[in-house]
Tab-separated table of C-alpha atoms in Angstrom:
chain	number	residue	atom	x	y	z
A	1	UNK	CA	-5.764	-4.306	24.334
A	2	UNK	CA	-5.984	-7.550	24.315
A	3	UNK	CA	-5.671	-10.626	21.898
A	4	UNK	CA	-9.044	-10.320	20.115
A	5	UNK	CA	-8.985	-6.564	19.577
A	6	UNK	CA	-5.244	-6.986	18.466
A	7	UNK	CA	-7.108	-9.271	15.906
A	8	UNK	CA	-9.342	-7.206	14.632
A	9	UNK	CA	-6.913	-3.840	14.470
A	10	UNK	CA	-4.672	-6.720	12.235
A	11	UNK	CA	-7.281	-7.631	10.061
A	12	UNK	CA	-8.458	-4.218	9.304
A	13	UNK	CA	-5.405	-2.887	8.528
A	14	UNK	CA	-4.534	-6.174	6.616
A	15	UNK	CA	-7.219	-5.534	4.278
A	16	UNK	CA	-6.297	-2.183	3.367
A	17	UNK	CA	-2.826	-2.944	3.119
A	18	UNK	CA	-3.901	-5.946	0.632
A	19	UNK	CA	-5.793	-3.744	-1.697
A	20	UNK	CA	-3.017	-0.741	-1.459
A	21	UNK	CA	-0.484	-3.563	-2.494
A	22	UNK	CA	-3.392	-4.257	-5.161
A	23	UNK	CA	-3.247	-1.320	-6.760
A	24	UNK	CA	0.318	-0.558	-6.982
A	25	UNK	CA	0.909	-3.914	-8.854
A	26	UNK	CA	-1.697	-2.922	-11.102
A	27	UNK	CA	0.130	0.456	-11.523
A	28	UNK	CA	3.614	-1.179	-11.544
A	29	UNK	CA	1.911	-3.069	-14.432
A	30	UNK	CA	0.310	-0.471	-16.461
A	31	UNK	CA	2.747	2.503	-16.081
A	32	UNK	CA	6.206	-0.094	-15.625
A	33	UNK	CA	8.790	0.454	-14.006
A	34	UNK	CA	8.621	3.399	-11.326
A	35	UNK	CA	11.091	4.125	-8.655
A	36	UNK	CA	8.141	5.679	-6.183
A	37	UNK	CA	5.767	2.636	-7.872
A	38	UNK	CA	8.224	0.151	-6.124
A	39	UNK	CA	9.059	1.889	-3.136
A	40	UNK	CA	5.322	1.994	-2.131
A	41	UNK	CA	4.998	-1.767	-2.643
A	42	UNK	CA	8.211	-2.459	-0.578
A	43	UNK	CA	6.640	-0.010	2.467
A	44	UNK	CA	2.858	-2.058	2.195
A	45	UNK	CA	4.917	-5.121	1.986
A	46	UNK	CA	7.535	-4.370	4.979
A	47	UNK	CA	4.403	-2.764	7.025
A	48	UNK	CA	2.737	-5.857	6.098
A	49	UNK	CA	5.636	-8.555	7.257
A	50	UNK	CA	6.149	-6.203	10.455
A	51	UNK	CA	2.239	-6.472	11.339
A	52	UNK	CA	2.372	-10.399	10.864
A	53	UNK	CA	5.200	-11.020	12.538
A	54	UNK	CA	3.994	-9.095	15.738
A	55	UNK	CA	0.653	-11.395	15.636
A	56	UNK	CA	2.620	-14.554	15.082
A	57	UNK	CA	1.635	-15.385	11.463
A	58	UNK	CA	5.009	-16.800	10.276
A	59	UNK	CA	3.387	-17.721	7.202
A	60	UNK	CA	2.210	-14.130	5.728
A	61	UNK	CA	5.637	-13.033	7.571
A	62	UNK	CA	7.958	-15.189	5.464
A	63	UNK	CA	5.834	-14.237	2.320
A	64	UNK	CA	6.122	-10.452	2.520
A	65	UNK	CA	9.732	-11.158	3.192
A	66	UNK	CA	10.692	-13.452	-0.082
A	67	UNK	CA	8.709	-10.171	-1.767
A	68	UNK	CA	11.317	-7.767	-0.189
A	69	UNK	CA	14.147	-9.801	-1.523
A	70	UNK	CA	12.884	-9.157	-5.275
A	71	UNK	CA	12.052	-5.977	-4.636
A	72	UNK	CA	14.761	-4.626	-3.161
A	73	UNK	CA	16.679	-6.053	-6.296
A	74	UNK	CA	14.593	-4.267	-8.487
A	75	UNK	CA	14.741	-0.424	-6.700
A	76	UNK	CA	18.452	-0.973	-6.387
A	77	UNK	CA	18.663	-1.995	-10.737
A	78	UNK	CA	19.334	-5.263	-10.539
A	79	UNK	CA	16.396	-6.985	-11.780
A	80	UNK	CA	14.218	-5.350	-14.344
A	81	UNK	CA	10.683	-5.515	-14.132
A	82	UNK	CA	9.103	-8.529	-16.380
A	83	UNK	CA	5.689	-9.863	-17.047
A	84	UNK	CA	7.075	-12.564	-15.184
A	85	UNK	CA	7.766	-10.657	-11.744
A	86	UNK	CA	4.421	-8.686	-12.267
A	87	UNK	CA	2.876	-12.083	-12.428
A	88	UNK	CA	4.728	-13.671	-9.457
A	89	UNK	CA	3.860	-10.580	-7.358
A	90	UNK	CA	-0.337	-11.026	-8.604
A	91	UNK	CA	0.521	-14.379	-6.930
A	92	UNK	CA	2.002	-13.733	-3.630
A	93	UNK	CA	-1.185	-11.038	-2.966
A	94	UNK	CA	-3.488	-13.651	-3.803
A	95	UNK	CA	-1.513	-15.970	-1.538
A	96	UNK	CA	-1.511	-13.668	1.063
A	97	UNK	CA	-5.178	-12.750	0.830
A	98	UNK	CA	-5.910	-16.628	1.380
A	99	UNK	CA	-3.914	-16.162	4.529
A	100	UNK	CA	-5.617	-13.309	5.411
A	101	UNK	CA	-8.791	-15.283	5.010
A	102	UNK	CA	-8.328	-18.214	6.863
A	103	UNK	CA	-6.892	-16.224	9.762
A	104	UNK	CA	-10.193	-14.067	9.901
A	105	UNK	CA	-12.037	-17.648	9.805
A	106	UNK	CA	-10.060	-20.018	11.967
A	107	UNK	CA	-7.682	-18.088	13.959
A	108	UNK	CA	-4.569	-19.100	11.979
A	109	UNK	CA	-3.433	-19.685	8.661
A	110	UNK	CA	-3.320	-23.435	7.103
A	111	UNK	CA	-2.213	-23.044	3.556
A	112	UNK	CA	1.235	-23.902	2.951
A	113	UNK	CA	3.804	-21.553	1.488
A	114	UNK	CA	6.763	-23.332	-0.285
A	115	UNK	CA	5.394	-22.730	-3.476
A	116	UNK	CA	5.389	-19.294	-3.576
A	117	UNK	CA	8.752	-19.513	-1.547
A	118	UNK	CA	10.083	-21.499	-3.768
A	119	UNK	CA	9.246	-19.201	-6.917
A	120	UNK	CA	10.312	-15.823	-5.442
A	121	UNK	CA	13.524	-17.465	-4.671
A	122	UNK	CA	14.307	-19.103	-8.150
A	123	UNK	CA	13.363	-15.420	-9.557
A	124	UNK	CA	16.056	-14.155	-6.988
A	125	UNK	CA	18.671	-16.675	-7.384
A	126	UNK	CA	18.333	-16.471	-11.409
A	127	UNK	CA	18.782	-12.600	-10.952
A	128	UNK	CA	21.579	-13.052	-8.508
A	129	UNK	CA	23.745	-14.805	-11.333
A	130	UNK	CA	23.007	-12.569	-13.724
A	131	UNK	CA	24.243	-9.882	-11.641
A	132	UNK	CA	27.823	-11.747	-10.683
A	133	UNK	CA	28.130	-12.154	-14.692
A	134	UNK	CA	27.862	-8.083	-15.053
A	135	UNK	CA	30.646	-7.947	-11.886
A	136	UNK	CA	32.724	-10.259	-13.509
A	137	UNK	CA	32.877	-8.603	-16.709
A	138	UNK	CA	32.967	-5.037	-15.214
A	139	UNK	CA	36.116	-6.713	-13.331
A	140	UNK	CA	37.523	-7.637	-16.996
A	141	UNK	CA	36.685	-4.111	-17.979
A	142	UNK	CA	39.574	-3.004	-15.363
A	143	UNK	CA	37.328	-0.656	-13.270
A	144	UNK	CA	39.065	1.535	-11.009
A	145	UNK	CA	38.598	1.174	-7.642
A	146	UNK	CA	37.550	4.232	-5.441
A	147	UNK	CA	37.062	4.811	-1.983
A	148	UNK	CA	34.177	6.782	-0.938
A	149	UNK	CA	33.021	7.995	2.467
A	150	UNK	CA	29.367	7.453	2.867
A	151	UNK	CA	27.429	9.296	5.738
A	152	UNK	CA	24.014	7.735	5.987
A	153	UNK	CA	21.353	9.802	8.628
A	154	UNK	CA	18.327	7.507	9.415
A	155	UNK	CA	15.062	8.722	10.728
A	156	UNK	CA	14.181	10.004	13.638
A	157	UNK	CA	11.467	7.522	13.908
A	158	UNK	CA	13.800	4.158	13.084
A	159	UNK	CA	12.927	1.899	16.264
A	160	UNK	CA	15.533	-0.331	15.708
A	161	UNK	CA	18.618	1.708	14.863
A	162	UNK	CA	21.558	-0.700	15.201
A	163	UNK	CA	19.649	-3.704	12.950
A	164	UNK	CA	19.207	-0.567	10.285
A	165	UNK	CA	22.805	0.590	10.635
A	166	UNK	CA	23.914	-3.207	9.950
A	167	UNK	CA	21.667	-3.246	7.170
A	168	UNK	CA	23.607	-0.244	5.326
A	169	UNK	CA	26.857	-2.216	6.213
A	170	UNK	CA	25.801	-5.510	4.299
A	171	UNK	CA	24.314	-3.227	1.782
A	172	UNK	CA	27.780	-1.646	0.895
A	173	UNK	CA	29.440	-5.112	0.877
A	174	UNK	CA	27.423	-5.993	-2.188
A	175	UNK	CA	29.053	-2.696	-3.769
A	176	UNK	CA	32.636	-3.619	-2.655
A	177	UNK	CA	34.303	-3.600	0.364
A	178	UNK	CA	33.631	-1.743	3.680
A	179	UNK	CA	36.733	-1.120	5.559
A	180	UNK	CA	35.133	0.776	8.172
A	181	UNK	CA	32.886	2.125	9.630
A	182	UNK	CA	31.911	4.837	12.390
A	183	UNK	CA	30.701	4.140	15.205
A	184	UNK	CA	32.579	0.604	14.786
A	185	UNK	CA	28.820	-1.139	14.923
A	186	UNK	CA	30.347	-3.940	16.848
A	187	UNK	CA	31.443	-1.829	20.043
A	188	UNK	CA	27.628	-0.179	20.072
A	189	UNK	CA	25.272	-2.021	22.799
A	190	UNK	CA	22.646	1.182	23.082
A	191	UNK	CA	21.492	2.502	19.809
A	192	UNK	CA	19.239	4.626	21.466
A	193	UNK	CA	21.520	7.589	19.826
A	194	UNK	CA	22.612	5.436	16.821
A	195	UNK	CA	21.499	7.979	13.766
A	196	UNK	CA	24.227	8.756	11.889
A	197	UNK	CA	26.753	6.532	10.340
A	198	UNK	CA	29.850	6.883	8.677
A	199	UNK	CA	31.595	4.366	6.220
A	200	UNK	CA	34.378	3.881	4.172
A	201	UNK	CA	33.765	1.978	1.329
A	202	UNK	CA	36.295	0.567	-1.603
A	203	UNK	CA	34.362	0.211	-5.078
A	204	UNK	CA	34.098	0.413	-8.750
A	205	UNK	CA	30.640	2.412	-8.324
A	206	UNK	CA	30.796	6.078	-8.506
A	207	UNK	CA	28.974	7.871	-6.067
A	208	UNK	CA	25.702	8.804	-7.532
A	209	UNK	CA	25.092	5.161	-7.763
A	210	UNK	CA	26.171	4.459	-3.776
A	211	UNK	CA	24.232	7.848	-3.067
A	212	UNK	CA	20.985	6.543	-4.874
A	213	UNK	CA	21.080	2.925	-3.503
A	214	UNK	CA	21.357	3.666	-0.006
A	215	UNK	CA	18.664	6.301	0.031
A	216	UNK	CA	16.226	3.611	-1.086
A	217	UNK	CA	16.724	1.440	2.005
A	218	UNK	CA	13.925	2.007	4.601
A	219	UNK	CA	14.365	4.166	7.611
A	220	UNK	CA	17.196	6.015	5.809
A	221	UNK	CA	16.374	9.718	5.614
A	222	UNK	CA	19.052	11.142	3.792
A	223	UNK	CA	23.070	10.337	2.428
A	224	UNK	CA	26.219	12.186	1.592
A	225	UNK	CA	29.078	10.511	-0.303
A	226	UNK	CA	32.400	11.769	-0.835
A	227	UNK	CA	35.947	10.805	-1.708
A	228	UNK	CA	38.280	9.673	-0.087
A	229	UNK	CA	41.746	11.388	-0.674
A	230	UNK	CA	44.958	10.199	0.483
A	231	UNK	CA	46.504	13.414	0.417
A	232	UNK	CA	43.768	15.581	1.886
A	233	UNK	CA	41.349	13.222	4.138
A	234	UNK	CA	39.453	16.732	5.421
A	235	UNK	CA	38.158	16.837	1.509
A	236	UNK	CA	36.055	13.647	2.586
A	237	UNK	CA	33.985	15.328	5.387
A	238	UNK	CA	30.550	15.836	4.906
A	239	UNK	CA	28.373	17.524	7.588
A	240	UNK	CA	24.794	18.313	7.972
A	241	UNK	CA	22.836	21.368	8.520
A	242	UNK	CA	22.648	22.495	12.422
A	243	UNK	CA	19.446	21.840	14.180
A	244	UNK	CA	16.819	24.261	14.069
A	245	UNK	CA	18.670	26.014	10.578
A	246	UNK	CA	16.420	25.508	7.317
A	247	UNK	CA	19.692	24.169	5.161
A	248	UNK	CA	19.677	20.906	3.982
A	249	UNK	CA	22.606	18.713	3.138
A	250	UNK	CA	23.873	19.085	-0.490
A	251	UNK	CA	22.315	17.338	-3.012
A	252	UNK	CA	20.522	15.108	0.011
A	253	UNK	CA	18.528	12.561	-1.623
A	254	UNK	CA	15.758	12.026	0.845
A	255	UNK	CA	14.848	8.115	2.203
A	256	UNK	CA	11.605	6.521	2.784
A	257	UNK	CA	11.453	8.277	6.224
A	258	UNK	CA	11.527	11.585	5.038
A	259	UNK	CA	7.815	11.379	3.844
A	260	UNK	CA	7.151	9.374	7.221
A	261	UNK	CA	7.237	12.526	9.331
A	262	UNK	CA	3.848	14.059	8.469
A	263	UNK	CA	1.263	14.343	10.609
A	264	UNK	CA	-0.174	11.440	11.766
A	265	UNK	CA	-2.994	10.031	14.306
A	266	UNK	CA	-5.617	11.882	12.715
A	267	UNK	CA	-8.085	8.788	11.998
A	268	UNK	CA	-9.484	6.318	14.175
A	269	UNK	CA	-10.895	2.647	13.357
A	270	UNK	CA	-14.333	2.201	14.851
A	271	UNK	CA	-16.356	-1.103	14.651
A	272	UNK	CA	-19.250	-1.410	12.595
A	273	UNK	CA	-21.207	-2.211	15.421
A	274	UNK	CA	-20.714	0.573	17.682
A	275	UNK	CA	-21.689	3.185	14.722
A	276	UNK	CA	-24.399	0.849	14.788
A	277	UNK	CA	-25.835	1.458	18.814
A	278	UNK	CA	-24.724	5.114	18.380
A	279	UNK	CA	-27.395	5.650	15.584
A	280	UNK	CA	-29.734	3.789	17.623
A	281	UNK	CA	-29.246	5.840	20.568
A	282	UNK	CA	-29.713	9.123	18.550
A	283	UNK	CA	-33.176	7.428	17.550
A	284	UNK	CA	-34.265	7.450	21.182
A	285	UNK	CA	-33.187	11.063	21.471
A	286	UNK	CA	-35.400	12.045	18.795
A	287	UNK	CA	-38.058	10.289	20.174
A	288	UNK	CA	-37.650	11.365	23.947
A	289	UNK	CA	-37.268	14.932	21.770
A	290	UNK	CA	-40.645	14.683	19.979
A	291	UNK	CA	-42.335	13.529	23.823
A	292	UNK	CA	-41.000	16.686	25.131
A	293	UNK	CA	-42.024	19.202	22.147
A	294	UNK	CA	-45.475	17.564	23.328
A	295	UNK	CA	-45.281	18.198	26.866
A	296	UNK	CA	-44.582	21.619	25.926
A	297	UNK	CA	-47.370	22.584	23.685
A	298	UNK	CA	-50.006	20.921	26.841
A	299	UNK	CA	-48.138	23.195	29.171
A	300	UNK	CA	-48.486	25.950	26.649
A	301	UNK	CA	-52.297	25.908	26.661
A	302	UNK	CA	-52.712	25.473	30.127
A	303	UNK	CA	-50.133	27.902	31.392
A	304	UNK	CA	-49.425	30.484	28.533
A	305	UNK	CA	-47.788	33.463	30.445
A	306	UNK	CA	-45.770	31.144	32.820
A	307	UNK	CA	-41.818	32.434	31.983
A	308	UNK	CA	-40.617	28.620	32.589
A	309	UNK	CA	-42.634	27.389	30.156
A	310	UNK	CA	-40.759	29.979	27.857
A	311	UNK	CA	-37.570	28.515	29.134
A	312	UNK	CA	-38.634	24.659	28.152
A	313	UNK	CA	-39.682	26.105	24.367
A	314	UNK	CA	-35.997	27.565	24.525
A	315	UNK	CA	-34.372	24.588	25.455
A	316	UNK	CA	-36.529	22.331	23.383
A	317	UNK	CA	-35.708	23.850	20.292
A	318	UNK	CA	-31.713	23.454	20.835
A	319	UNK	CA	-31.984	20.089	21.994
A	320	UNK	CA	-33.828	19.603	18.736
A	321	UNK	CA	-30.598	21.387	16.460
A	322	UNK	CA	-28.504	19.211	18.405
A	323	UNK	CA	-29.617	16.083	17.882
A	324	UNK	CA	-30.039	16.824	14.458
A	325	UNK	CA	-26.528	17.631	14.048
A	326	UNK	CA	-25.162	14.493	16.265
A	327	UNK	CA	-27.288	12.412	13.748
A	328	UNK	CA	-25.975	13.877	10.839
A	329	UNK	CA	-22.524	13.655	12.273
A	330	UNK	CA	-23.380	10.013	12.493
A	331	UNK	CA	-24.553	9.356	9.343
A	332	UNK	CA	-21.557	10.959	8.298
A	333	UNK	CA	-19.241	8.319	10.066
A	334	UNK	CA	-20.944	5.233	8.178
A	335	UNK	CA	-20.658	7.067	4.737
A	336	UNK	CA	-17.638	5.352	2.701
A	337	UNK	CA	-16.015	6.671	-0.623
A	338	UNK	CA	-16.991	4.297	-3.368
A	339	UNK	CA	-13.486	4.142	-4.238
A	340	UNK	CA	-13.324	1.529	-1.446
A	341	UNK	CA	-15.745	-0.785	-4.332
A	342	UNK	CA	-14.263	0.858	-7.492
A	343	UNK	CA	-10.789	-0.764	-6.403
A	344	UNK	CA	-11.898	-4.187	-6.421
A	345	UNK	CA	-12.202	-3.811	-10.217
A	346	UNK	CA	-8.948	-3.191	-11.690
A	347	UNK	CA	-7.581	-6.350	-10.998
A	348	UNK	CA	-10.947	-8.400	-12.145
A	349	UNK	CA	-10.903	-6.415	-15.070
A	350	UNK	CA	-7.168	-7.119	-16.195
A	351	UNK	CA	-7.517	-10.876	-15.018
A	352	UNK	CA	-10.395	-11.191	-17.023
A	353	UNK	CA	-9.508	-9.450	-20.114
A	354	UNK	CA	-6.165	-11.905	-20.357
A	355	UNK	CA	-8.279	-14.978	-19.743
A	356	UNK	CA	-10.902	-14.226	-22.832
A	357	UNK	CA	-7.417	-12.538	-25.029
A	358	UNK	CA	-9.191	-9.006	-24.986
A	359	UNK	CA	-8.258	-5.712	-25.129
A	360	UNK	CA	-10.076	-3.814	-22.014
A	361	UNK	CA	-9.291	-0.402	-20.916
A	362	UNK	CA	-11.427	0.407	-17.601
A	363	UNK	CA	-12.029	4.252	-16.491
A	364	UNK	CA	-13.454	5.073	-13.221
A	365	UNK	CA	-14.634	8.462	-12.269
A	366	UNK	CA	-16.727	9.370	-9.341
A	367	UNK	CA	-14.629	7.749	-6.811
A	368	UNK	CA	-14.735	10.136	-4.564
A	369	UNK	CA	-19.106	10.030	-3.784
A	370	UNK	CA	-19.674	8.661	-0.502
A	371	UNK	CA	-22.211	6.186	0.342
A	372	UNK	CA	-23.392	4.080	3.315
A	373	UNK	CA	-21.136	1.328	4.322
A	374	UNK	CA	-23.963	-1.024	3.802
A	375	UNK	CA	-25.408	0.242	0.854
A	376	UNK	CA	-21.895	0.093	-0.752
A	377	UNK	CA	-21.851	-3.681	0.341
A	378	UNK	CA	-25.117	-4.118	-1.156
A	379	UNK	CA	-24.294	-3.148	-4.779
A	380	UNK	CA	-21.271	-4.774	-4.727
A	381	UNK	CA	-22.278	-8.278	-5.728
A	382	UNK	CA	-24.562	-6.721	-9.007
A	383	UNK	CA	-21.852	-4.310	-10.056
A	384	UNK	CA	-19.239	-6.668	-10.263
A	385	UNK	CA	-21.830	-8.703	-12.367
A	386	UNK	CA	-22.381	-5.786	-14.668
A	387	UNK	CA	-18.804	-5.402	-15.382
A	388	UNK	CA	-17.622	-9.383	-16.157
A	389	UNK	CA	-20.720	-9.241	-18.510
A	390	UNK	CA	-19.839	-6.152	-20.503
A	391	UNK	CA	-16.567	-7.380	-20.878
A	392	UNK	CA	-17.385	-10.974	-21.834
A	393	UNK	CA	-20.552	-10.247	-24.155
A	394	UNK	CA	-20.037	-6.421	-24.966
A	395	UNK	CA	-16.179	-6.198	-25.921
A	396	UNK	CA	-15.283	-8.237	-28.909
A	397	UNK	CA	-11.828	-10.024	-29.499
A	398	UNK	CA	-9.401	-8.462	-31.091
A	399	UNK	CA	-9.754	-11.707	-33.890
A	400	UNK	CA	-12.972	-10.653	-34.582
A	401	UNK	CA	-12.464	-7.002	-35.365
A	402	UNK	CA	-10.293	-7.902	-37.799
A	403	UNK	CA	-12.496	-10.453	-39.547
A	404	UNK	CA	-14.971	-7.478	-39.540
A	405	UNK	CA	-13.169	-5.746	-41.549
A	406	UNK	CA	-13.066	-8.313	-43.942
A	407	UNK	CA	-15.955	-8.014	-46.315
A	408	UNK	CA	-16.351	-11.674	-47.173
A	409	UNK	CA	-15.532	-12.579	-43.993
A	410	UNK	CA	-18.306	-10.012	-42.749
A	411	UNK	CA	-20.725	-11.189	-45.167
A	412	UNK	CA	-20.175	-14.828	-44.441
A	413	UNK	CA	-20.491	-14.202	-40.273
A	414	UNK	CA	-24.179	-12.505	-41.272
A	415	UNK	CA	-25.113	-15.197	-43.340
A	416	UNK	CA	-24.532	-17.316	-40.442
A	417	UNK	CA	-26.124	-15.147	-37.768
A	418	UNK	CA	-29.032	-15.212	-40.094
A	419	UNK	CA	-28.937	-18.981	-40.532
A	420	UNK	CA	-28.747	-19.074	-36.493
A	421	UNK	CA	-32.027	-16.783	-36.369
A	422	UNK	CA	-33.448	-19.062	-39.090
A	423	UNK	CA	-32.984	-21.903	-36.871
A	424	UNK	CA	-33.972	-20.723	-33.603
């Protein structure tokens, strides 16, 4: 494949990532805070940073990876979710769908970054101290210090094993402190066979808190802590099911690459374009189709007990059901749910509704009707029109409601309507 259809794969799948990441903000916004809510932004996000970096966009790269930072803060309960972070996260997509833009337009991305940087980190840095202040007073609380053994399995599908492994390791150090670890990381050079880890780990947090925070990191498919006892170190050991046996670890709390290991591979992308010359091709068919059905009625009247002609009537006919089922199939691969233009809406809808200070709840239904890609395209522009005008001239403000059901303030609104009628 080579650099242009690399581009296009990116800024497909861009796109789609961009409006997932869309929606879960809105849903993050509507619903709050949601342990599977955040984990599905940090995947689009990660996915996202890992499909940048690979095309050499530094920019949307370092972006989706300031966004991992706060996130990762909030799935682990450190930083609750605000209007503030709901905000900041509204403005890193739109950030990165200006990227995304000027990439699809001039090859690369020109708009600069340390704004958006520089927010995401003062939101992490503020967080940060807030969190040392609850250590330090947990430490003044006298918290006894434990030490667990934590077995962490990552996925089967982790490409980079070791990197993941060292992420557990500075993962625990935030909890306390790791006094070992096995393998030792350090002495590991392949980690073609690097899946399960063991560490030791000295803390104040019990160990459904270790349990829960390591089976949010990505790649990590499932975690076993235990204590550590001095007297009896074989009360420590934690082992998992043999292969091919239907147990499961106890109490496993599954990781993000648990759900990775469905079935995948079973859509394509296909350009536009080539749908395009495929319908026109099936035109021709019908055509050459229609010439032939001709040819065989002539031959019919000329030569009506000939068994051949017989044989062309035969074969005319199924070449006739099978184009007709190649074009439907055809059809069928231009037709797009109009969910694909219902999700554009949401976020219009909420950013519009906070700019005019009105109330606005927005149902959908129908979303799953498929229509053609262009005709979708088409009513677009005129829908979106329909919508910002309902909202700005059919929705009143929540000011005026009130008022409304003021009498005098009723009567003197209609004596001024009436006065405006008057006038015109």
């Amino acid at each position: 494949m080579n650099r242009s259809e690399m581009m296009g794969v990116f800024l497909s799948e861009a796109e789609d990532l961009l409006q997932l990441l869309e929606m879960e903000i809105l849903n993050l916004e509507q619903q709050g805070e949601s342990p599977q809510i955040i984990q599905n932004i940090f995947r689009i996000a990660h996915t996202l940073k890992g499909s940048s970096a690979a095309m050499g966009f530094e920019e949307m790269k370092q972006v989706t990876h300031e966004m991992e930072n706060i996130l990762d803060k909030i799935r682990n309960q450190r930083m609750p979710v605000t209007q503030q972070v709901v905000d900041l996260l509204f403005q890193c997509l739109d950030h990165l769908n200006g990227l995304k833009r000027e990439i699809e337009q001039e090859g690369y991305a020109k708009t600069g970054i340390d704004s958006i940087v520089r927010q995401l980190r003062q939101l992490e840095k503020g967080t940060a101290e807030n969190a040392e202040s609850l250590r330090t007073r947990d430490k003044d609380h006298n918290q006894p210090l434990r030490k667990w053994r934590c077995k962490v399995r990552l996925s089967e599908h982790c490409e980079m094993k070791l990197p993941r492994a060292y992420i557990v390791f500075n993962h625990l150090k935030k909890w306390g402190t790791v006094i070992s670890s096995e393998p030792d990381l350090d002495s590991v050079i392949e980690d073609t066979d690097l899946r399960e880890m063991v560490y030791i780990v000295k803390t104040n947090a019990d160990s459904d808190a270790l349990r829960q925070a390591l089976s949010q990191l990505l790649d990590v498919e499932a975690v076993e802590v235990a204590p550590v006892s001095h007297d009896h170190p074989a009360d420590a050991c934690v082992s998992w099911p043999e292969a091919g046996k239907d147990a499961e670890p106890d109490n496993p709390i599954p990781g993000p690459g648990r759900k990775e290991e469905k079935k995948i591979g079973q859509t394509i992308r296909v350009d536009v374009e080539h749908l395009d010359n495929m319908m026109n091709l099936v035109g021709e068919l019908v055509i050459d189709h229609t010439r032939i059905a001709q040819v065989g009625s002539l031959l019919r009247d000329r030569y009506s007990s000939d068994e051949t002609v017989d044989d062309l009537e035969r074969i005319s006919i199924h070449f006739s059901r099978i184009i007709g089922e190649l074009q439907e199939s055809v059809m069928k691969t231009r037709m797009l749910p109009v969910e694909r233009l219902f999700n554009r809406f949401p976020r219009m809808v909420r950013d519009l509704a906070r700019t005019l200070n009105k109330e606005v709840n927005l149902l959908l239904e129908g979303k799953e009707t498929e229509l053609d890609r262009t005709v979708i395209e088409e009513i677009s522009d005129p829908l979106i029109h329909l919508i910002r005008n309902a909202i700005d001239h059919g929705i009143e403000e929540v000011e005026d409601r009130k008022n409304e059901a003021n009498p005098l303030k009723a009567r003197s609104k209609f004596g001024h309507l009436i006065r405006k009628i008057r006038w015109c």
